[in-house]
XYZ file of C-alpha atoms in Angstrom:
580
model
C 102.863 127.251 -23.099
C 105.172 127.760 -25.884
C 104.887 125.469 -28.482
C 107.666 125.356 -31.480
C 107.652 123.521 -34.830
C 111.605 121.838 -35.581
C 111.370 121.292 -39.339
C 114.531 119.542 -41.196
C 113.916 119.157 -45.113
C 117.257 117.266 -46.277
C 118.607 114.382 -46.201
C 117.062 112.273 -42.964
C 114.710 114.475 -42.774
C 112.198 115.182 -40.217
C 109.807 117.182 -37.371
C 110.133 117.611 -33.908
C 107.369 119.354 -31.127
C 109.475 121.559 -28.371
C 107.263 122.784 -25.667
C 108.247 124.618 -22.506
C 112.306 123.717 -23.815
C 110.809 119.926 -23.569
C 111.418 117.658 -26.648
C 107.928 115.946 -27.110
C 108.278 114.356 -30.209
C 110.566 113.878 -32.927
C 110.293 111.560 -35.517
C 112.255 110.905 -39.071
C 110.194 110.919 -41.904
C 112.116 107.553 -43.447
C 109.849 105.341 -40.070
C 106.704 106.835 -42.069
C 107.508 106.370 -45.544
C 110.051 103.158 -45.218
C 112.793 104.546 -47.202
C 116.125 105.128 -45.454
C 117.121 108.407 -45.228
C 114.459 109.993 -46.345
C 115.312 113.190 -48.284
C 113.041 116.292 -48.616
C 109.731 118.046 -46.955
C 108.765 116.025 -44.000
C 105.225 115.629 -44.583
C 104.443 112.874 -42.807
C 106.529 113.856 -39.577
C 104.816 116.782 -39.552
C 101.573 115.428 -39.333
C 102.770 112.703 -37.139
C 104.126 115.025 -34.204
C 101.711 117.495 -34.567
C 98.967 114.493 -33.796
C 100.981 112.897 -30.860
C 101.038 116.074 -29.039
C 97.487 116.935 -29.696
C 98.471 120.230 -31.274
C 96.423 122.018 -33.356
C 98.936 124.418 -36.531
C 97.309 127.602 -34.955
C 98.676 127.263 -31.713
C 102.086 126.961 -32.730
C 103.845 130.023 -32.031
C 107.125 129.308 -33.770
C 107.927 126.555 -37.035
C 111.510 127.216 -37.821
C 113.323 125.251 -40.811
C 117.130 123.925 -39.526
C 119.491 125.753 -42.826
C 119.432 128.928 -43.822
C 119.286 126.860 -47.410
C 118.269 123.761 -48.497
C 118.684 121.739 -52.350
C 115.034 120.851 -53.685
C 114.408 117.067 -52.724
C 115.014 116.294 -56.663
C 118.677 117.980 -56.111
C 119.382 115.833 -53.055
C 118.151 112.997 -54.955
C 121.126 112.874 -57.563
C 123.565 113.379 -54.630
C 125.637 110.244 -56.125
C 126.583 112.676 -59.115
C 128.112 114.895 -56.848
C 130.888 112.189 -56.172
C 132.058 112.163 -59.412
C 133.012 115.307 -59.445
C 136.552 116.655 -60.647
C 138.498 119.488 -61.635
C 136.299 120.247 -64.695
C 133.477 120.429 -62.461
C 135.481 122.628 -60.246
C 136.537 124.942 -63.247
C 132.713 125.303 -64.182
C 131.435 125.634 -60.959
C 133.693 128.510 -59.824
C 132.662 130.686 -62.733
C 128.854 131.106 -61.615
C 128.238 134.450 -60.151
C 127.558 135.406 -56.981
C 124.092 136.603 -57.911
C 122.926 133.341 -59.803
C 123.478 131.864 -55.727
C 121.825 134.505 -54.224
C 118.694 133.681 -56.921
C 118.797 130.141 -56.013
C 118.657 131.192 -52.387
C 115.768 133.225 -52.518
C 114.002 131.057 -54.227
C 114.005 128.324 -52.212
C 113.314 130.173 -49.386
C 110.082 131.355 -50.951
C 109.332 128.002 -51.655
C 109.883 126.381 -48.360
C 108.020 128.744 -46.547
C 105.141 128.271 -49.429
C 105.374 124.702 -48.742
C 105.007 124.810 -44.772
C 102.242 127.840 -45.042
C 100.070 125.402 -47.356
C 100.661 122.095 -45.441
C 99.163 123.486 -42.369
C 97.773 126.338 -42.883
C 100.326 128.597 -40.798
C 100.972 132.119 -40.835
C 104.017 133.150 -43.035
C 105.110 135.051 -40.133
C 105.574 132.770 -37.737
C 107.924 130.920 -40.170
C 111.644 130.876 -39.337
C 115.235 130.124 -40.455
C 118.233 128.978 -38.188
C 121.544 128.380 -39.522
C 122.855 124.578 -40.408
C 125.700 124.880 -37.918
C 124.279 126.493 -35.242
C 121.311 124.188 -34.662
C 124.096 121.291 -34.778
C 125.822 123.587 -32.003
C 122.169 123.372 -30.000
C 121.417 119.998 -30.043
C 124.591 118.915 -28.634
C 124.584 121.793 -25.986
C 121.187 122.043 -24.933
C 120.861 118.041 -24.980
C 123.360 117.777 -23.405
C 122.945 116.165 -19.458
C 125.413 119.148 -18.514
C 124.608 121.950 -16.334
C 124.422 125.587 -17.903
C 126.612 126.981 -15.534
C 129.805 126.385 -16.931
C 131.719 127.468 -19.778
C 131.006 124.419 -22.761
C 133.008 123.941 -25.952
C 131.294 122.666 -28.648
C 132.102 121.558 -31.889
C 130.803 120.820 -34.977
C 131.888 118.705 -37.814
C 129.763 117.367 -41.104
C 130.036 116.980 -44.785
C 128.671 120.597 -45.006
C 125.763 122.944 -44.163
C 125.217 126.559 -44.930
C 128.531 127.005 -46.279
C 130.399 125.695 -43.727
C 131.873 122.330 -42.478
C 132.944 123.284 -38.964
C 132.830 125.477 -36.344
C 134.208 126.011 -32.792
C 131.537 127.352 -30.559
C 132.193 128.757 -26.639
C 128.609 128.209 -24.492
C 127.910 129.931 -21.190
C 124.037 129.792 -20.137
C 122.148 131.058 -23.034
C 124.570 132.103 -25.342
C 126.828 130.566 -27.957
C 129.116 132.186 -29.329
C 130.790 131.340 -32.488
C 134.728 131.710 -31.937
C 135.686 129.626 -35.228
C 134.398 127.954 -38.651
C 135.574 125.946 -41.768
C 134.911 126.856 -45.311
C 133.179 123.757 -46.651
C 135.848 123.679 -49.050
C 138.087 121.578 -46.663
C 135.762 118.805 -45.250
C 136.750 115.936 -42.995
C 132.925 114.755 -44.005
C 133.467 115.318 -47.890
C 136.303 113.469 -47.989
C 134.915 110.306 -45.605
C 131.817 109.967 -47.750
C 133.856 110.284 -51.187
C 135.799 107.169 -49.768
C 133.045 105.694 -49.455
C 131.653 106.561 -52.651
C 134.926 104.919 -54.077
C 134.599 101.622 -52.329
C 131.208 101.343 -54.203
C 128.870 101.705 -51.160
C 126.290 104.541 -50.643
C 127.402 108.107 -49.355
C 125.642 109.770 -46.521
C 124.421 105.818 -45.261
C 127.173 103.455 -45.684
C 129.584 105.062 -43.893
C 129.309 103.179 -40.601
C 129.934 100.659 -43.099
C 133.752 101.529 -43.986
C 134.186 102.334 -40.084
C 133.470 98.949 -39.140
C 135.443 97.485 -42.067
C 138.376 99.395 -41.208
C 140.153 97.294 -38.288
C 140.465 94.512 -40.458
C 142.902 96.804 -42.116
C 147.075 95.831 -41.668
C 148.193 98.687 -40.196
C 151.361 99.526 -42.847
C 148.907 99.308 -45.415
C 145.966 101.343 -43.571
C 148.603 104.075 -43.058
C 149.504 104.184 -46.948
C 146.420 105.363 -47.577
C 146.153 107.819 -44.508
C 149.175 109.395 -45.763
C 147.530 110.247 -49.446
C 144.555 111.285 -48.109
C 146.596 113.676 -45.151
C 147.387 115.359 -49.087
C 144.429 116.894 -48.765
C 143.520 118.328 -45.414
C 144.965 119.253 -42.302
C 144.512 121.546 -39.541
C 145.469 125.315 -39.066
C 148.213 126.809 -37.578
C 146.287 128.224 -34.886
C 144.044 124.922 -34.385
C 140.805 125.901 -35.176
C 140.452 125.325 -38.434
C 140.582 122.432 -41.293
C 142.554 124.155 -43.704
C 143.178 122.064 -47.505
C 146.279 120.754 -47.991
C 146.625 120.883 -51.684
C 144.522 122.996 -54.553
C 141.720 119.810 -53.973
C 138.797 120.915 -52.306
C 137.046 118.331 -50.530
C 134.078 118.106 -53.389
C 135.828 117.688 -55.991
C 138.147 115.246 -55.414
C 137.204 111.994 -57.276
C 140.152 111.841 -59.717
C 142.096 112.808 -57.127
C 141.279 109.466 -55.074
C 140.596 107.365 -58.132
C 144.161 107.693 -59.378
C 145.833 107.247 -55.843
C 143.707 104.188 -55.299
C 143.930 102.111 -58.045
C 145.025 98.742 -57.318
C 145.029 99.273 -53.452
C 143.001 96.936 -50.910
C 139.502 97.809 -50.166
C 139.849 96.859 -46.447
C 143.373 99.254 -46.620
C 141.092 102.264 -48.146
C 139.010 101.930 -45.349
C 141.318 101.468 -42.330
C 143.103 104.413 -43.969
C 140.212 107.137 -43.938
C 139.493 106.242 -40.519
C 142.752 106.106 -39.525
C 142.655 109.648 -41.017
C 139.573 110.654 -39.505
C 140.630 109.740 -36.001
C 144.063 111.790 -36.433
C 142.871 115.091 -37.908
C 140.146 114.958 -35.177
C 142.470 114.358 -32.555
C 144.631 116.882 -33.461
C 142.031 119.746 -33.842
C 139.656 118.906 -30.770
C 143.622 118.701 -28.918
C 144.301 121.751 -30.149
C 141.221 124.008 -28.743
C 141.305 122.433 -25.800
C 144.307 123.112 -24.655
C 144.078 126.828 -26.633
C 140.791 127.765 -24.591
C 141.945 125.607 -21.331
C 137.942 124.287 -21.658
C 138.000 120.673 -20.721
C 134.212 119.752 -20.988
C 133.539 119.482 -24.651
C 129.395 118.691 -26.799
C 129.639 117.735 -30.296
C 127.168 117.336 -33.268
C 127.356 116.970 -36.731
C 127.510 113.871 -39.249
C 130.951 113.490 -38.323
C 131.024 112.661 -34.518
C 128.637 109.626 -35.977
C 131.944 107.760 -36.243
C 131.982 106.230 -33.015
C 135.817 105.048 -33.186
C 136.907 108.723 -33.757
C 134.962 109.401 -31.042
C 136.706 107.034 -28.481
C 139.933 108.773 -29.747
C 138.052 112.152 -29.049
C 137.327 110.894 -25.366
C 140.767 109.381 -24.281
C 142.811 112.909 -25.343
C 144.437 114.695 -22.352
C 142.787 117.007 -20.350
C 139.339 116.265 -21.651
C 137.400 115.864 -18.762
C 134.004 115.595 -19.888
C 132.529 114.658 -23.386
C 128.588 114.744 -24.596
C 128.336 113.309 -28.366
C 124.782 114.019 -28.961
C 122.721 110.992 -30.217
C 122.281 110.365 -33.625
C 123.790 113.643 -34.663
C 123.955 113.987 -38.589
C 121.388 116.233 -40.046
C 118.179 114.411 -38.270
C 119.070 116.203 -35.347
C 119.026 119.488 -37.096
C 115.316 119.810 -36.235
C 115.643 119.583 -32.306
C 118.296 122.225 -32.035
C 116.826 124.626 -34.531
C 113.834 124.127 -31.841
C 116.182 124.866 -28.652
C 117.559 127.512 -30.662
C 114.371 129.526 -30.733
C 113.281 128.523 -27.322
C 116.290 129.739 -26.190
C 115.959 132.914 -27.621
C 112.434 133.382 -25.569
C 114.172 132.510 -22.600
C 116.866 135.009 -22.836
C 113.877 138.019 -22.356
C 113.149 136.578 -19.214
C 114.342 138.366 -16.502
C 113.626 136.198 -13.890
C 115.982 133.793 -15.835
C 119.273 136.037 -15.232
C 120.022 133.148 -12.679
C 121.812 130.625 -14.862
C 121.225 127.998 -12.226
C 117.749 127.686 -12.914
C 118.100 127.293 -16.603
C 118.411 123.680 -17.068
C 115.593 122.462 -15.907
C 113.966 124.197 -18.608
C 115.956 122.809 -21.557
C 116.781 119.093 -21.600
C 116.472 115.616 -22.812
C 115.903 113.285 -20.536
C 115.993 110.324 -23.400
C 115.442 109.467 -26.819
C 112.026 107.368 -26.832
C 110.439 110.802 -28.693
C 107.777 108.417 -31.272
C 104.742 107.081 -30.730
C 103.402 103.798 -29.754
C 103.563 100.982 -32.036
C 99.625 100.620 -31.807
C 96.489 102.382 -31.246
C 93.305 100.975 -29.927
C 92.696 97.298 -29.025
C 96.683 96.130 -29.537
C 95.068 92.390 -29.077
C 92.523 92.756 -31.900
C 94.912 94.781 -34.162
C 97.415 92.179 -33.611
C 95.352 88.825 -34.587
C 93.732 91.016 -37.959
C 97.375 91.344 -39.363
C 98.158 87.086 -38.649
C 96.026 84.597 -40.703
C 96.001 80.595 -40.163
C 97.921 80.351 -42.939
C 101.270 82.106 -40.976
C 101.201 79.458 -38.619
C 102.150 82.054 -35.858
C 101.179 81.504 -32.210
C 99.329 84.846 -29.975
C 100.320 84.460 -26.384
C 99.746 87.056 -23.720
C 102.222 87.104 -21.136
C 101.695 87.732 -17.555
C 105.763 88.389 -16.907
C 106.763 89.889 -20.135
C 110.439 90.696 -19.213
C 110.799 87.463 -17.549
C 109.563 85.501 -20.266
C 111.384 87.524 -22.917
C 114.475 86.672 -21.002
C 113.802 83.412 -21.217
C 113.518 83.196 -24.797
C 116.719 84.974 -25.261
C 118.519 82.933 -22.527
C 117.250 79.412 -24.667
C 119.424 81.195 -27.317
C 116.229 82.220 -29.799
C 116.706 85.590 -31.281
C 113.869 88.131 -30.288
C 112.592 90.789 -31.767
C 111.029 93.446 -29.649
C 108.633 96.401 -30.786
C 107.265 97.797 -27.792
C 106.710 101.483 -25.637
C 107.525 104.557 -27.878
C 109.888 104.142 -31.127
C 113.276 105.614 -30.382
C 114.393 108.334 -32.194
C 117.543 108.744 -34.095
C 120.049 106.123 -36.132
C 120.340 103.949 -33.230
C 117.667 101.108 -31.657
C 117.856 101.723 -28.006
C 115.513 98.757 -26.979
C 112.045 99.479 -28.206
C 112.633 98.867 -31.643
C 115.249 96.518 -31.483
C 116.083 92.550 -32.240
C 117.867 91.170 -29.023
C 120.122 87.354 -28.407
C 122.514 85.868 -26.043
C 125.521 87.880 -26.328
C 127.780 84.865 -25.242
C 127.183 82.650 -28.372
C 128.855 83.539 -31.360
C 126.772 81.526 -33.509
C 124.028 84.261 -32.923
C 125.899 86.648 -35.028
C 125.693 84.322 -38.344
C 122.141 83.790 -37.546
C 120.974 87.778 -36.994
C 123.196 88.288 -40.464
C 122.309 85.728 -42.823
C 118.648 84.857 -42.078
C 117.205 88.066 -40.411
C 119.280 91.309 -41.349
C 121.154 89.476 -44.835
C 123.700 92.359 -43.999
C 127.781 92.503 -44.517
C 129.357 89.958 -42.693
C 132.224 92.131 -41.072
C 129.325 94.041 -39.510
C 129.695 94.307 -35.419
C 126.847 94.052 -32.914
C 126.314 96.234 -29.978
C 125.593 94.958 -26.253
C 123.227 96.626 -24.122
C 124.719 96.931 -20.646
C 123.358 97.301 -17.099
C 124.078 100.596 -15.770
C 125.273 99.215 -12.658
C 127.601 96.579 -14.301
C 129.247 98.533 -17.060
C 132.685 99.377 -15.052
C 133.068 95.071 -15.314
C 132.856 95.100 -19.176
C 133.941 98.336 -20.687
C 137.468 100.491 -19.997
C 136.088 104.057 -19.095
C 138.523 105.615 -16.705
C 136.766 109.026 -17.462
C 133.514 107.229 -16.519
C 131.650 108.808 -19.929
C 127.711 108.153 -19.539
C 127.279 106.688 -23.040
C 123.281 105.469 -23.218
C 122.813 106.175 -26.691
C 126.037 104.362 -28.401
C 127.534 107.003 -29.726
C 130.722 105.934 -28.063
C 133.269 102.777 -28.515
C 134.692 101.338 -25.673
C 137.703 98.839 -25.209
C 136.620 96.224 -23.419
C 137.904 93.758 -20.416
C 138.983 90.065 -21.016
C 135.590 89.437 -18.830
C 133.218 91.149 -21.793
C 135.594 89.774 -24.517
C 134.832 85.791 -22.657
C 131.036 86.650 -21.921
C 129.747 89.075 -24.323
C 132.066 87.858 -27.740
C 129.232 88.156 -30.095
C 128.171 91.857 -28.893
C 131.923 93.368 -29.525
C 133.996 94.109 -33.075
C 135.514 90.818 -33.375
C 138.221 91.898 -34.959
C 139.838 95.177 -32.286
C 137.445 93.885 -29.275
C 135.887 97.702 -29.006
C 131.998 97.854 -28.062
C 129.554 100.633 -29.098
C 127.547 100.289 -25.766
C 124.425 100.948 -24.961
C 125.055 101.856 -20.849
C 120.823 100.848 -19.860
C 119.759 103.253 -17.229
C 116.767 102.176 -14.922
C 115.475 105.717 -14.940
C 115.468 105.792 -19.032
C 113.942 103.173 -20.130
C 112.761 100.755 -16.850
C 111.315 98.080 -18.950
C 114.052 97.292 -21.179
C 116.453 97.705 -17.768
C 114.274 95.200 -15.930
C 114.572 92.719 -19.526
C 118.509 92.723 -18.723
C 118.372 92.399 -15.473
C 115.857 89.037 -15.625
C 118.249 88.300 -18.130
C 121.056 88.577 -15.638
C 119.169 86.538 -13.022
C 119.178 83.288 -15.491
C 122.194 83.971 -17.113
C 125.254 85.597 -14.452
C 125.150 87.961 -17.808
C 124.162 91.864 -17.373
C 124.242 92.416 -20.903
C 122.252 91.598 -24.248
C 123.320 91.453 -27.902
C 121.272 94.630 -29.418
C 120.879 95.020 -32.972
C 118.265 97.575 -34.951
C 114.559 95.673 -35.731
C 114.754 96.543 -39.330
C 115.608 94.567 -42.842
C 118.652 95.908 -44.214
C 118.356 98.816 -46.019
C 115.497 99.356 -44.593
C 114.403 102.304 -41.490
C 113.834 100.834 -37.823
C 110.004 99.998 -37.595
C 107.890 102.053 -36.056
C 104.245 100.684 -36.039
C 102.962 97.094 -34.880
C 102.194 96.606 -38.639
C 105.845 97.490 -39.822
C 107.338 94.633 -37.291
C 104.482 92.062 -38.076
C 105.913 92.770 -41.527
C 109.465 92.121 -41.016
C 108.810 89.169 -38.701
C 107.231 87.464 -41.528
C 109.715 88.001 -43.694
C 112.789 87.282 -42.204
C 113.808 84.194 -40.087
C 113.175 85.512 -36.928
C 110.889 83.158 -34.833
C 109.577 85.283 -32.089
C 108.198 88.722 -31.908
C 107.167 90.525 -28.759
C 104.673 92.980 -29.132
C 104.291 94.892 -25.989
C 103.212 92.189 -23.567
C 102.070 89.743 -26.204
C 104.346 86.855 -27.439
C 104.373 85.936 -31.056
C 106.336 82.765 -32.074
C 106.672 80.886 -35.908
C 104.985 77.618 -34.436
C 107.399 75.308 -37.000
C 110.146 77.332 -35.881
């Protein structure tokens, strides 16, 4: 058995166990440490995956770090600073030498393979590097549910990673080959996050923020803004590229946006950038296709996290099919460095010439890649964390889908930690708070007494496999179970579901429930159906904003108590706020 070490030690950082091309475990070091985006040397995931697998360091035969380079955690830290940057900084910044880069480099290679070799006690030589880009290009290719038996595009698209912002990527079996990259000087992802940066919310988190701000935007006025910001970027001649539009590259262009956006709307600055964002993309992922006549495209990268731009992605012409992969800004880095290295074995098999028979041994068959949200006696563990004082009921149920159904059908908001965590941005069930997505008045309740979170904020439904062609528009039929697409939706989900779509454009980012993924959240909806005539719930993350997703039974006792939710479930076991 091969057994491979994914290590990602930036921002949403994180470790992930590959064995056999198998994704075992991944987990984000911000679930163990409870700080959001976690920058820096993922201790704690390391630990953690290496213990769920029952893996001892000396049998790993590969750890590979995702970047070639990597800023010191203290660097990433100050990130903020970066936004202010303007053409002083640029001045300054273009005089360093070559060599002082090449120093930093080194150096920080040295020290992250010092860091690794102490943690666990791993030979130096089994310690690898695999380029930002490329493991982007992995994830979404190898993750992919596609066979490896056809020519695959794949793009990629962040703020920037070794150097580079994009790239264009051709994928037949094993190979990838690299037809195409951006200089991180012109960055769709710079510029997004700067906006964001502007509108006085946190780069590199809030962004999803802006994105769902920005159909509250009037058009005329969301367009006045796309055409400043279409000052600054655009796309090459020959489509491949994001070329800059003016002498502003992307990270240094704070006065640039300060002085152009004085005095405008905030909800205008957003609809504008996304407006933006949706274009450019359009244009370039248009352009290759129709260029390389390949009409099944992957993508991964912080970018494709903008699930609008990606339902503009999915409706172009002559795409055919289209695999975002889930949760793809830099926590996936870890997983395709992983399948990068795997991949590598493989190709010195010779029995493996047969491209047919490669899939099998690289793929994801879902995202539940954490651990369980107990160990030993869940019962006792549960009633040592609740005292008389909390006034909070135990129940063990003998029907736990059916009753949870119930709960949800009475119109009580639920909370639900149960199975194995999910991994990535998104809650996908097992980590999730859930309510009747017919009554709007669930939406005021999740924000301002459980999450406290912006008001304009959608929800997302969770939506029977089965169903899904009665509630979203998807004439390409796109599998989407990890919400990393928006959907219109029909007049039936817009009457039924209200409170689990963007009120304001009527788009869902669904969560399409598949039996075979996750059976015991399926079987939840489906009860829920039963009562209801609904095959759909209101899904939002199990968390306290600006907080991570929990992860252990002791994160969501701690949330429960603290917020206004009145009923946990805790794998079969029913916990309710008895004054509630």
């Amino acid at each position: 058995m091969i057994t491979i070490l994914g290590i990602h030690d930036g921002h949403n950082s994180g470790a992930t166990i590959l064995q056999d091309g198998q994704i075992k475990y991944s987990i984000s070091e911000e679930r163990l440490t409870r700080k959001k985006n976690e920058i820096g040397y993922p201790k704690l995931s390391i630990e953690e995956v290496l213990k769920l697998a029952d893996i001892d360091p000396k049998d790993i035969d590969i750890a590979v770090y995702a970047s070639n380079f990597m800023h010191s955690a203290s660097y990433l830290e100050n990130a903020s600073e970066w936004y202010k940057a303007g053409k002083a900084d640029f001045i300054k910044d273009s005089k360093r030498e070559p060599s002082y880069l090449k120093a930093v480099f080194d150096q920080r290679r040295k020290e992250r393979i010092e860091q690794l070799s102490q943690h666990i006690n791993i030979n130096k030589d089994k310690i690898r590097f695999q380029d930002h880009h490329l493991s982007h290009a992995s994830a979404a290719y190898f993750g992919s549910p596609f066979d490896l038996n056809e020519e695959t595009l794949i793009l990629t698209c962040d703020g920037a990673g070794d150097g580079l912002s994009a790239t264009v990527s051709i994928a037949n079996g094993l190979e990838i080959k690299r037809i195409s990259s951006t200089n991180r000087k012109a960055s769709v992802g710079k510029i997004y996050s700067r906006v964001t940066y502007m509108l006085g919310l946190k780069p590199w988190e809030h962004e999803y923020k802006v994105m769902g701000l920005a159909p509250y935007a009037e058009n005329k006025f969301a367009l006045e803004i796309k055409n400043i910001l279409d000052e600054l970027l655009k796309v090459s001649k020959d489509g491949f590229n994001f070329e800059l539009g003016s002498e502003h590259e992307s990270s240094y262009i704070y006065e640039f946006l300060r002085e152009k956006f004085e005095c405008k709307r905030f909800d205008a600055i957003a609809g504008g950038v996304q407006t933006f964002t949706e274009e450019i993309l359009k244009t370039w992922v248009e352009g290759i296709i129709k260029e390389t006549g390949i009409k099944r495209v992957v993508c991964g990268g912080g970018v494709f996290m903008n699930v609008k731009a990606n339902k503009i992605i999915s409706e172009i012409d002559g795409l055919e099919e289209l695999f975002i992969f889930p949760s793809c800004g830099d926590e996936s880095l870890s997983l395709g460095a992983s399948w990068i290295e795997y991949s590598e074995l493989l190709k010195q098999k010779e029995e493996l010439k047969q491209k047919k028979e490669l899939k099998p041994l690289l793929s994801l068959n879902n995202l539940y890649l954490g651990g369980l949200c107990y160990e030993g006696n869940i019962e006792k563990i549960i009633s040592k964390h609740i005292n008389e004082e909390d006034d909070i009921s135990i129940n063990k149920s003998e029907n736990i889908s059916r009753d949870c159904a119930e709960i949800i059908m009475n119109n009580h908001i639920l909370a639900r930690c149960s199975g194995k965590m999910e991994w990535g941005a998104r809650a996908l069930g097992n980590r999730s708070i859930l309510a009747n997505p017919k009554d709007w008045s669930n939406v005021e309740k999740i924000n301002s007494k459980i999450k406290k979170r912006d008001f304009w904020m959608p929800f997302a439904p969770s939506l029977l496999k089965e169903k899904a062609s009665k509630y979203i528009v998807n004439p390409k039929n796109l599998f989407s179970p990890y919400m990393m697409l928006a959907f219109d939706t029909t007049e039936l989900a817009q009457s039924e579901i209200c409170a689990a779509i963007h009120p304001r454009d009527k788009t869902a980012r669904v969560q399409i429930v598949d039996k075979l993924m996750n059976p015991e959240y399926w079987e939840l909806i489906n009860d829920f159906y039963k009562m209801s005539g609904i095959p759909c719930i209101l899904n939002t993350s199990f968390n306290l904003h600006g907080y991570p997703l929990v992860y252990s039974l002791e994160d969501a006792i701690s949330v429960f108590k603290n917020s206004g939710l009145n009923y946990l479930v805790i794998e079969s076991f029913i916990l309710k706020k008895i004054k509630s």
